[in-house]
Amino acid sequence: MRSASHIPLILAPIGHAVLSSVHLIALGLMTGAPLHAQTLPTRLPGGELRTTLKSSPRLVENQLEGPGYEVPTFVYGDLITGRTNIETTLEGRAELRRGKTSLRADRLEYFQPDDRVKTRGNVRISHSGNLFWGPELTLKIDTFEGVFTQPNYRFLAGGNGQASQIIFVDDKHFVANQATYTTCERGNEDSWMPDWQMTGERFTFDFDKEIGIATGATLRFKDVPILHWPGSLSFPLSDKRKSGVMPPSFAVDSISGLAVTAPYYFDIAPNRDATLTPTYASKRGVNLAGEFRYLEPGYRGSLRASYLPSDMLRTEDRWSLGYQHNGVINTGLSSIGNVGVGLTLNRVSDDNYWRDFSAFGGTSLTGSSLGGASGGSTSLTQRLLNNDLNLTWGQGFLNTSFRVQKWQALQDLASPIVPPYDRLPQITARYARSNVSLGSVSGVDWSLDGDFTGFSAASIPSYFPTNGQRAFARVEISRPFLWPAGYITPKLQLRATSYQFDAPLTTAGGVGLTSANVVVPTFSLDAGLQFERDASYFGRSFTQTLEPRAFYVRTPYRNQNFLPNYDSGDNSFNFATVFTENAFAGNDRVSDANLLTLGLTSRLLDPASGAELMRFGVAQRLRFEDQLVALPGAEPVTDRLSDLLLGATANWTREWSVDATTQYNPKLGEVERSSVSARYSPSNYRVINVSYLKQVGVGVGASDQRGISWQWPINDLWGDKGEDLGAGRGQGGGRWYSVGRLNYSMFDKMLVNSVVGFEYDGCCWIGRVVLQRTQSAIAVGYSQPGNTQIMFQLEFVGFARIGENPLQALRANIPKYQLLREQTTPPSRFTNYD
């Protein structure tokens, strides 16, 4: 066989229908259609079933392989010679393709009986997105066994390097001798050197487990050795978890001094992992911390603990424990179903823990993501630590719960706090129906709520009369009348509360009582209208709405001021609570009311999408009688006009957003509370957030703060705008970014909770240095000594992060902060298609 034209030959496996393969492949090449096909059965008029192809808009990532799924072999070349079914030799622009493998060289010899190929000169092979190129290769195509001499390589996951020899064990396992590895992309110049690379006597690449193992490895940055490991050192080839020593971290802060952390990660199973985190701090000692996480189909949870023996700061042992579990219990009875369970435990060794461990390892329980599940988080540096067991059950219209809750309060002599009552236990039930018929009346909503709670406190404040038990019930019925332009909803409520006290009351009006009962009825009427019109402002068309609302509440006075207050508090005065029946949260107080709340909202909507671009709102309460029911220590409300609420939000463009709320006191003629926040984000990695909060009050209730946070490329200052590469890819190499957050308290004349830092994007590496200052005022004019921490981090993209990780602080303090590198979608083998 001899051919002198650059026309492909198709070498089919034995028993393979060559003609049909040619037709299918030709169809794909001529039409440009993808070759991803699915079979669909079609019944012909005679009843015969025929299999047809269903087109797909995507290419196949993983082709079917094995017996019955053989694919043809295509060979190309300027000169083709050979013997049928024995060997084929190609010279000049030689090329062989089969399935996911593409091979090019100056000369190619293919031996069909053992499926072996020998190539020389400018050899280049692509397999499943991994590229190799060099002078000489011997390879078995199907099993992918062979040897490549002096190759360069680039993996689909992003790593690349060169070696004196690569041994292909199979298509998932390679061994590279006298090799290098880096994630830096090679430049065009022959003298190119990566900013960082790891050299080693031998590299073993396992793409099944997605890990690499280097023997006799040295890690160099800017050609300076920063780590040498004479034994075996494993590293990730993707973001898949693996067991091993994690990169050490270093931090410096004013309380703990120099802290060095060397974590070890245990990849126990796909749904279980653990981390052991020993930390040495020069001013504290050795802190041993650990975390265990698990995820099952019916439950998930995490356990975190730390122990610091003989803390040099306090000359005592310090420890913390946090546990969180959420899931369901299968009762095995279809008539009962599943029971939900939630358990939260948080304990620390002493009252000073919240102050001393704000920046030290092992201080929080975090329900972080494991296999896609995520939970809440509880910071053990808070002063109120929640311990809670909660069981829930529901079926049909009925929902119930059983709860046991206990608090640990971390006290400070300068600012003591009163913890909430422990709930030992709390049992609740709710039965609710909507849009049902009661007699001849249809469209009725009604519900019944019950709550029994035993309240207990170790030390009882003077205004908390006694421990006791409380039973509470509420029945509610309403009939909404709805139409396109508005609604009217009359509602009746009846609340009944019964108390049993552990000791006689000593409060005025209740001296000597060991039990009490209160029944309070409430009527409310909620009505609203919605008008729309076409409008045009600033050359832009809108749909403008006008939405007036009136809300009337009538609740007769029932004396409750002599009763203990176990869980009630003032509802915050805002747009979410101003249209509610009760001025208090909780079940110990029901406010007497004869008032009317009026509100008006206007919105500007995009006519095409319906998106809300602007909103304006105003609301105020008109009180016809004094509110006599009050919380302990508070006075009755006698003002006929409440404060005036004013609010506005604007999302005029994608770049700008503004939100503002003002609470104005017409009696005093002053603003009681105002908050303004704005965000400007014209593109990825450019965001500025500003905020203003002022609240008039006494003590810890008063606040006057200004804040600004940002992430912005410094290169913008000299006109270098970078490239728009999309989220998670930065804006090109060689760029500096400034990040930070500054909060200034006008009352305390100081910065509180400040973060300032810089990031540098070196393409394949990222440097970060962040200064964090935590200093909070626990009372007006009094603040705790602050803690200053400096964090350095060197991230080798796709490989490791060395140093103290500042990313958690940046994400928590800078809204819309973006990582300079973050893989959002898995790479496709067609990314490096050759």
Coordinates of N, CA, C and O in Angstrom, one line a residue, residues 152-237:
N152 N 7.8 17.7 27.1 CA 7.1 18.7 27.8 C 5.7 18.2 28.0 O 5.2 17.4 27.2
Y153 N 4.9 18.7 29.0 CA 3.6 18.3 29.2 C 2.7 19.4 29.7 O 3.2 20.3 30.4
R154 N 1.4 19.4 29.4 CA 0.5 20.3 30.0 C -0.8 19.5 30.3 O -1.4 18.9 29.4
F155 N -1.2 19.6 31.6 CA -2.4 18.8 32.0 C -3.7 19.7 31.8 O -3.6 20.9 31.9
L156 N -4.8 19.0 31.6 CA -6.1 19.7 31.5 C -6.4 20.5 32.7 O -6.9 21.6 32.7
A157 N -6.0 20.0 33.9 CA -6.3 20.6 35.2 C -5.5 21.9 35.4 O -5.8 22.7 36.3
G158 N -4.4 22.1 34.5 CA -3.7 23.3 34.6 C -2.2 23.2 34.9 O -1.5 24.2 34.6
G159 N -1.7 22.1 35.4 CA -0.3 22.0 35.6 C 0.5 21.6 34.4 O 0.0 21.1 33.4
N160 N 1.8 22.0 34.3 CA 2.7 21.7 33.2 C 4.1 21.5 33.7 O 4.4 21.9 34.8
G161 N 5.0 21.0 32.8 CA 6.4 20.9 33.1 C 7.1 20.2 32.1 O 6.6 20.0 30.9
Q162 N 8.3 19.6 32.4 CA 9.1 18.9 31.5 C 9.8 17.8 32.2 O 10.0 17.8 33.5
A163 N 10.3 16.7 31.5 CA 10.9 15.6 32.2 C 12.0 15.0 31.2 O 11.9 15.2 30.0
S164 N 12.9 14.2 31.8 CA 13.8 13.5 30.9 C 13.1 12.3 30.3 O 13.5 11.9 29.2
Q165 N 12.1 11.8 31.0 CA 11.4 10.6 30.4 C 10.0 10.5 31.2 O 9.9 10.8 32.4
I166 N 9.0 10.2 30.4 CA 7.7 9.9 31.0 C 7.3 8.5 30.6 O 7.4 8.1 29.5
I167 N 7.0 7.7 31.6 CA 6.5 6.3 31.4 C 5.0 6.3 31.6 O 4.5 6.7 32.7
F168 N 4.2 6.0 30.6 CA 2.8 5.9 30.6 C 2.4 4.5 31.1 O 2.6 3.5 30.4
V169 N 1.9 4.4 32.3 CA 1.4 3.1 32.8 C 0.0 2.8 32.2 O -0.2 1.7 31.8
D170 N -0.8 3.8 32.2 CA -2.1 3.7 31.4 C -2.6 5.1 31.2 O -1.8 6.1 31.5
D171 N -3.8 5.3 30.8 CA -4.2 6.7 30.5 C -4.5 7.6 31.7 O -4.7 8.7 31.6
K172 N -4.4 7.0 32.9 CA -4.7 7.7 34.2 C -3.4 7.8 35.0 O -3.5 8.5 36.1
H173 N -2.4 7.1 34.7 CA -1.2 7.0 35.6 C 0.1 7.2 34.8 O 0.3 6.5 33.8
F174 N 0.9 8.2 35.1 CA 2.1 8.5 34.5 C 3.2 8.6 35.5 O 3.0 9.1 36.6
V175 N 4.5 8.3 35.1 CA 5.6 8.5 35.9 C 6.6 9.4 35.1 O 7.0 9.0 34.0
A176 N 7.0 10.5 35.7 CA 8.0 11.4 35.1 C 9.3 11.4 35.9 O 9.3 11.7 37.1
N177 N 10.4 11.1 35.2 CA 11.7 11.1 35.8 C 12.4 12.4 35.6 O 12.4 13.0 34.4
Q178 N 13.2 12.9 36.6 CA 13.9 14.1 36.5 C 13.1 15.2 35.9 O 13.3 15.7 34.8
A179 N 12.0 15.5 36.6 CA 10.9 16.4 36.1 C 10.7 17.6 36.8 O 11.2 17.8 37.9
T180 N 9.9 18.5 36.3 CA 9.4 19.7 36.9 C 7.9 19.8 36.9 O 7.3 19.1 36.0
Y181 N 7.4 20.6 37.7 CA 5.9 20.8 37.7 C 5.6 22.3 38.2 O 6.2 22.8 39.1
T182 N 4.7 22.9 37.5 CA 4.2 24.3 37.8 C 2.9 24.5 37.2 O 2.5 23.8 36.3
T183 N 2.2 25.5 37.7 CA 0.9 25.9 37.0 C 1.1 27.2 36.2 O 0.1 27.7 35.7
C184 N 2.4 27.7 36.1 CA 2.6 28.9 35.3 C 2.6 28.5 33.9 O 3.1 27.4 33.4
E185 N 1.9 29.3 33.0 CA 1.9 29.1 31.6 C 3.1 29.5 30.9 O 3.7 30.6 31.2
R186 N 3.6 28.6 30.0 CA 4.9 28.9 29.4 C 4.8 30.1 28.4 O 3.8 30.2 27.7
G187 N 5.8 30.9 28.4 CA 5.9 32.0 27.5 C 6.5 31.6 26.1 O 6.9 30.4 26.0
N188 N 6.6 32.5 25.2 CA 7.1 32.1 23.9 C 8.6 32.0 23.8 O 9.2 31.4 22.9
E189 N 9.3 32.8 24.7 CA 10.7 32.9 24.6 C 11.4 31.6 25.1 O 10.9 30.9 26.0
D190 N 12.5 31.2 24.5 CA 13.2 30.0 24.8 C 13.8 30.1 26.3 O 14.0 29.1 26.9
S191 N 14.1 31.3 26.7 CA 14.7 31.5 28.0 C 13.7 31.6 29.1 O 14.1 31.9 30.3
W192 N 12.4 31.3 28.8 CA 11.4 31.5 29.8 C 11.6 30.6 31.1 O 12.0 29.4 31.0
M193 N 11.4 31.2 32.2 CA 11.4 30.4 33.5 C 10.2 30.7 34.3 O 9.8 31.9 34.4
P194 N 9.5 29.7 34.8 CA 8.3 30.0 35.6 C 8.6 30.7 36.9 O 9.7 30.5 37.4
D195 N 7.6 31.5 37.4 CA 7.8 32.2 38.6 C 8.0 31.2 39.8 O 8.7 31.5 40.7
W196 N 7.3 30.1 39.7 CA 7.5 29.0 40.7 C 7.5 27.7 40.0 O 6.7 27.5 39.0
Q197 N 8.2 26.8 40.5 CA 8.1 25.4 40.0 C 8.7 24.5 41.1 O 9.5 24.8 41.9
M198 N 8.3 23.2 41.0 CA 8.8 22.2 41.8 C 9.6 21.2 41.0 O 9.1 20.7 39.9
T199 N 10.8 20.9 41.4 CA 11.6 20.0 40.7 C 11.7 18.7 41.6 O 11.7 18.8 42.8
G200 N 11.9 17.6 40.9 CA 12.1 16.3 41.7 C 12.7 15.2 40.9 O 12.8 15.3 39.6
E201 N 13.2 14.2 41.6 CA 13.8 13.1 40.9 C 12.7 12.3 40.2 O 13.0 11.7 39.1
R202 N 11.6 12.2 40.8 CA 10.5 11.4 40.1 C 9.1 12.0 40.5 O 8.9 12.4 41.7
F203 N 8.2 12.1 39.6 CA 6.9 12.5 39.8 C 5.9 11.4 39.4 O 6.1 10.9 38.3
T204 N 5.0 11.1 40.2 CA 4.0 10.1 39.9 C 2.6 10.8 39.8 O 2.2 11.4 40.8
F205 N 2.0 10.8 38.7 CA 0.7 11.5 38.5 C -0.4 10.4 38.4 O -0.4 9.5 37.6
D206 N -1.4 10.6 39.3 CA -2.5 9.7 39.4 C -3.8 10.5 39.2 O -4.2 11.2 40.1
F207 N -4.3 10.4 38.0 CA -5.5 11.1 37.6 C -6.8 10.4 38.1 O -7.9 11.0 37.9
D208 N -6.7 9.2 38.6 CA -7.9 8.6 39.2 C -8.1 9.3 40.6 O -9.3 9.7 40.9
K209 N -7.1 9.4 41.3 CA -7.2 10.0 42.7 C -7.0 11.5 42.6 O -7.1 12.2 43.6
E210 N -6.5 12.0 41.4 CA -6.2 13.4 41.2 C -5.2 14.0 42.1 O -5.3 15.1 42.7
I211 N -4.1 13.2 42.3 CA -3.0 13.7 43.1 C -1.7 13.4 42.4 O -1.6 12.5 41.5
G212 N -0.7 14.2 42.7 CA 0.7 13.9 42.3 C 1.6 13.6 43.5 O 1.3 14.2 44.6
I213 N 2.6 12.8 43.3 CA 3.6 12.5 44.3 C 5.0 12.8 43.8 O 5.4 12.2 42.8
A214 N 5.7 13.7 44.5 CA 7.0 14.1 44.1 C 8.0 13.5 45.0 O 7.8 13.5 46.3
T215 N 9.1 12.9 44.5 CA 10.2 12.3 45.3 C 11.4 13.1 45.2 O 11.8 13.5 44.1
G216 N 12.0 13.5 46.3 CA 13.2 14.4 46.3 C 12.8 15.7 45.7 O 13.5 16.2 44.8
A217 N 11.8 16.4 46.2 CA 11.3 17.6 45.6 C 11.8 18.8 46.3 O 12.1 18.9 47.5
T218 N 12.0 19.9 45.4 CA 12.4 21.2 45.9 C 11.5 22.2 45.2 O 11.3 22.2 44.0
L219 N 10.8 23.0 46.1 CA 9.9 24.1 45.6 C 10.7 25.4 45.5 O 11.3 25.8 46.5
R220 N 10.7 26.0 44.4 CA 11.4 27.3 44.2 C 10.4 28.4 43.8 O 9.5 28.1 43.0
F221 N 10.6 29.6 44.3 CA 9.9 30.7 44.0 C 10.8 31.8 43.6 O 11.7 32.2 44.4
K222 N 10.7 32.3 42.4 CA 11.6 33.3 41.8 C 13.0 32.8 41.9 O 14.0 33.5 42.1
D223 N 13.1 31.5 41.6 CA 14.4 30.7 41.5 C 15.1 30.7 42.9 O 16.3 30.4 43.0
V224 N 14.3 30.9 44.0 CA 14.9 30.8 45.3 C 14.2 29.6 46.0 O 13.0 29.5 46.1
P225 N 15.0 28.6 46.4 CA 14.4 27.5 47.1 C 13.7 27.9 48.4 O 14.3 28.5 49.3
I226 N 12.4 27.5 48.6 CA 11.7 27.8 49.8 C 11.3 26.6 50.5 O 10.8 26.6 51.7
L227 N 11.4 25.4 49.9 CA 11.0 24.1 50.6 C 11.7 23.0 49.9 O 11.7 22.9 48.7
H228 N 12.3 22.1 50.7 CA 12.9 20.9 50.2 C 12.4 19.7 51.0 O 12.4 19.8 52.2
W229 N 12.0 18.7 50.2 CA 11.4 17.5 50.9 C 12.1 16.3 50.3 O 11.8 15.9 49.2
P230 N 13.0 15.7 51.1 CA 13.8 14.5 50.5 C 13.0 13.3 50.3 O 13.3 12.5 49.4
G231 N 11.9 13.1 51.0 CA 11.0 11.9 50.8 C 10.0 12.2 49.7 O 10.2 12.8 48.7
S232 N 8.8 11.6 50.0 CA 7.7 11.7 49.0 C 6.8 12.8 49.5 O 6.4 12.9 50.7
L233 N 6.4 13.7 48.6 CA 5.5 14.8 48.9 C 4.3 14.8 47.9 O 4.5 14.8 46.7
S234 N 3.1 14.7 48.4 CA 1.9 14.7 47.6 C 1.4 16.0 47.4 O 1.5 16.9 48.3
F235 N 0.7 16.3 46.3 CA 0.1 17.6 46.0 C -1.1 17.3 45.1 O -1.2 16.3 44.4
P236 N -2.1 18.3 45.1 CA -3.3 18.1 44.4 C -3.2 18.4 42.9 O -2.4 19.3 42.5
L237 N -3.9 17.7 42.1 CA -4.0 18.0 40.6 C -5.3 18.6 40.3 O -5.5 19.0 39.2

